[in-house]
Coordinates of C-alpha atoms in Angstrom, one line a residue:
M1 CA -90.7 247.7 52.6
S2 CA -90.2 251.0 54.4
E3 CA -88.2 253.8 53.0
S4 CA -86.2 253.9 56.2
R5 CA -84.7 250.6 55.3
L6 CA -83.8 251.7 51.7
Y7 CA -82.0 254.9 52.5
S8 CA -79.8 255.9 55.4
F9 CA -78.1 258.9 57.0
S10 CA -74.7 258.7 58.7
P11 CA -74.6 260.0 62.3
E12 CA -72.4 262.9 60.9
T13 CA -75.1 263.8 58.4
K14 CA -77.8 263.7 61.0
E15 CA -75.8 266.0 63.2
K16 CA -75.2 268.4 60.3
L17 CA -78.9 268.4 59.6
R18 CA -79.6 269.3 63.2
K19 CA -77.0 272.0 63.3
F20 CA -78.1 273.6 60.1
R21 CA -81.7 273.7 61.2
L22 CA -80.9 275.2 64.6
G23 CA -78.2 277.5 63.2
T24 CA -80.2 279.1 60.4
S25 CA -83.3 280.1 62.4
R26 CA -81.8 283.6 63.1
A27 CA -79.9 284.0 59.8
K28 CA -80.0 287.3 58.0
D29 CA -79.3 285.8 54.5
P30 CA -80.8 282.8 52.8
Q31 CA -78.9 279.6 53.5
A32 CA -79.2 276.4 51.4
I33 CA -77.4 273.0 51.3
I34 CA -77.7 270.5 48.5
Y35 CA -78.2 266.8 49.4
I36 CA -77.8 263.8 47.2
I37 CA -78.5 260.1 47.4
D38 CA -75.4 258.1 46.9
N39 CA -76.2 255.5 44.2
K40 CA -74.0 252.7 45.7
S41 CA -74.6 253.0 49.4
Q42 CA -78.2 254.6 49.2
E43 CA -77.0 257.1 51.8
I44 CA -78.4 260.6 51.8
R45 CA -75.6 263.1 52.3
P46 CA -74.6 266.7 51.6
E47 CA -73.3 267.0 48.0
D48 CA -70.3 269.1 48.9
G49 CA -71.0 270.7 52.2
E50 CA -71.2 274.2 50.7
V51 CA -73.7 276.6 52.1
Y52 CA -75.2 278.8 49.4
T53 CA -76.5 282.3 50.3
K54 CA -77.5 283.4 46.8
M55 CA -80.2 281.6 45.0
E56 CA -78.5 282.2 41.6
D57 CA -75.4 280.4 42.8
L58 CA -77.5 277.5 44.1
A59 CA -79.4 277.3 40.8
D60 CA -76.1 277.2 38.9
E61 CA -74.9 274.3 40.9
L62 CA -77.8 272.0 40.2
P63 CA -77.4 269.3 37.5
E64 CA -79.8 269.5 34.5
S65 CA -80.9 265.8 34.6
S66 CA -80.6 264.6 38.2
P67 CA -82.8 265.3 41.2
R68 CA -81.6 266.8 44.4
F69 CA -82.9 267.7 47.9
I70 CA -82.2 271.3 49.0
L71 CA -82.6 272.4 52.5
L72 CA -83.4 276.1 52.6
S73 CA -83.7 278.7 55.4
Y74 CA -85.0 281.9 53.8
P75 CA -85.5 285.0 55.9
L76 CA -88.3 287.2 54.6
T77 CA -90.6 290.0 55.7
L78 CA -94.3 289.2 55.4
A79 CA -96.9 291.7 54.2
S80 CA -97.8 292.3 57.8
G81 CA -94.2 293.5 58.4
R82 CA -93.3 290.5 60.5
L83 CA -89.9 288.8 59.9
T84 CA -90.1 285.1 59.4
V85 CA -87.5 282.5 58.5
P86 CA -89.2 279.5 56.8
Y87 CA -87.2 276.3 56.8
V88 CA -88.2 274.2 53.8
M89 CA -87.0 271.5 51.6
L90 CA -86.9 272.1 47.9
Y91 CA -87.3 268.8 45.9
Y92 CA -85.5 269.6 42.7
L93 CA -86.9 267.3 40.0
P94 CA -85.7 268.4 36.5
V95 CA -88.0 267.7 33.6
N96 CA -85.5 265.6 31.7
C97 CA -84.6 263.5 34.7
N98 CA -83.5 259.8 34.5
P99 CA -86.6 257.6 35.5
N100 CA -84.5 255.5 37.9
A101 CA -83.2 258.6 39.7
R102 CA -86.7 260.0 39.8
M103 CA -88.0 256.9 41.5
M104 CA -85.0 256.8 43.9
Y105 CA -85.6 260.4 45.1
A106 CA -89.4 260.0 45.2
G107 CA -89.0 257.1 47.6
A108 CA -86.8 259.2 49.9
V109 CA -88.7 262.5 50.1
E110 CA -90.6 261.7 53.3
L111 CA -87.6 260.3 55.0
M112 CA -85.6 263.3 54.1
R113 CA -88.4 265.6 55.2
N114 CA -88.8 263.9 58.6
T115 CA -85.1 263.6 59.3
A116 CA -84.4 267.2 58.4
E117 CA -87.5 268.3 60.3
V118 CA -88.8 270.7 57.7
N119 CA -92.4 271.8 57.7
R120 CA -92.9 272.1 54.0
V121 CA -91.6 270.5 50.8
I122 CA -91.7 272.6 47.6
E123 CA -91.2 270.8 44.3
V124 CA -89.1 272.7 41.8
H125 CA -88.3 271.8 38.2
E126 CA -85.9 274.4 36.8
E127 CA -83.4 277.2 37.8
E128 CA -86.1 279.9 37.6
D129 CA -88.2 278.1 40.2
I130 CA -85.2 278.5 42.6
T131 CA -84.3 282.1 41.8
S132 CA -88.0 283.1 42.3
I133 CA -88.5 281.0 45.4
E134 CA -89.3 284.0 47.6
S135 CA -92.7 284.5 45.9
K136 CA -93.6 280.8 46.6
L137 CA -92.5 281.3 50.3
Q138 CA -94.5 284.5 50.6
S139 CA -97.6 282.9 49.2
A140 CA -97.5 280.1 51.8
D141 CA -98.3 282.4 54.7

């Protein structure tokens, strides 16, 4: 059974994903949106539609025992001096996560990655991983 049959995106969510990807490529500040999988409908959708520009605020919003997908556009200057804006997905998987939720999100990672058109998925487990994400992004290049 393919993950594309298990999980779905509404047309509105697909349009929001596209607009976010295109609209953040020239951003001056980090921009992040939290996505959840609705338990009943199995639809992947934005949690609240809020766009976070501070990693601390984003980390504070994440639940302690439930996974999330976070789309992140993070402008940074490389050691060479070149400005880059990596567009990545953070796969938030807290250590004390419910096994059913863990399985549900694990089954949707590739679908979310492909639908959101991100180049890279970074697994994060705690708030500190998110507040220190710049070092992970720097090391990628």
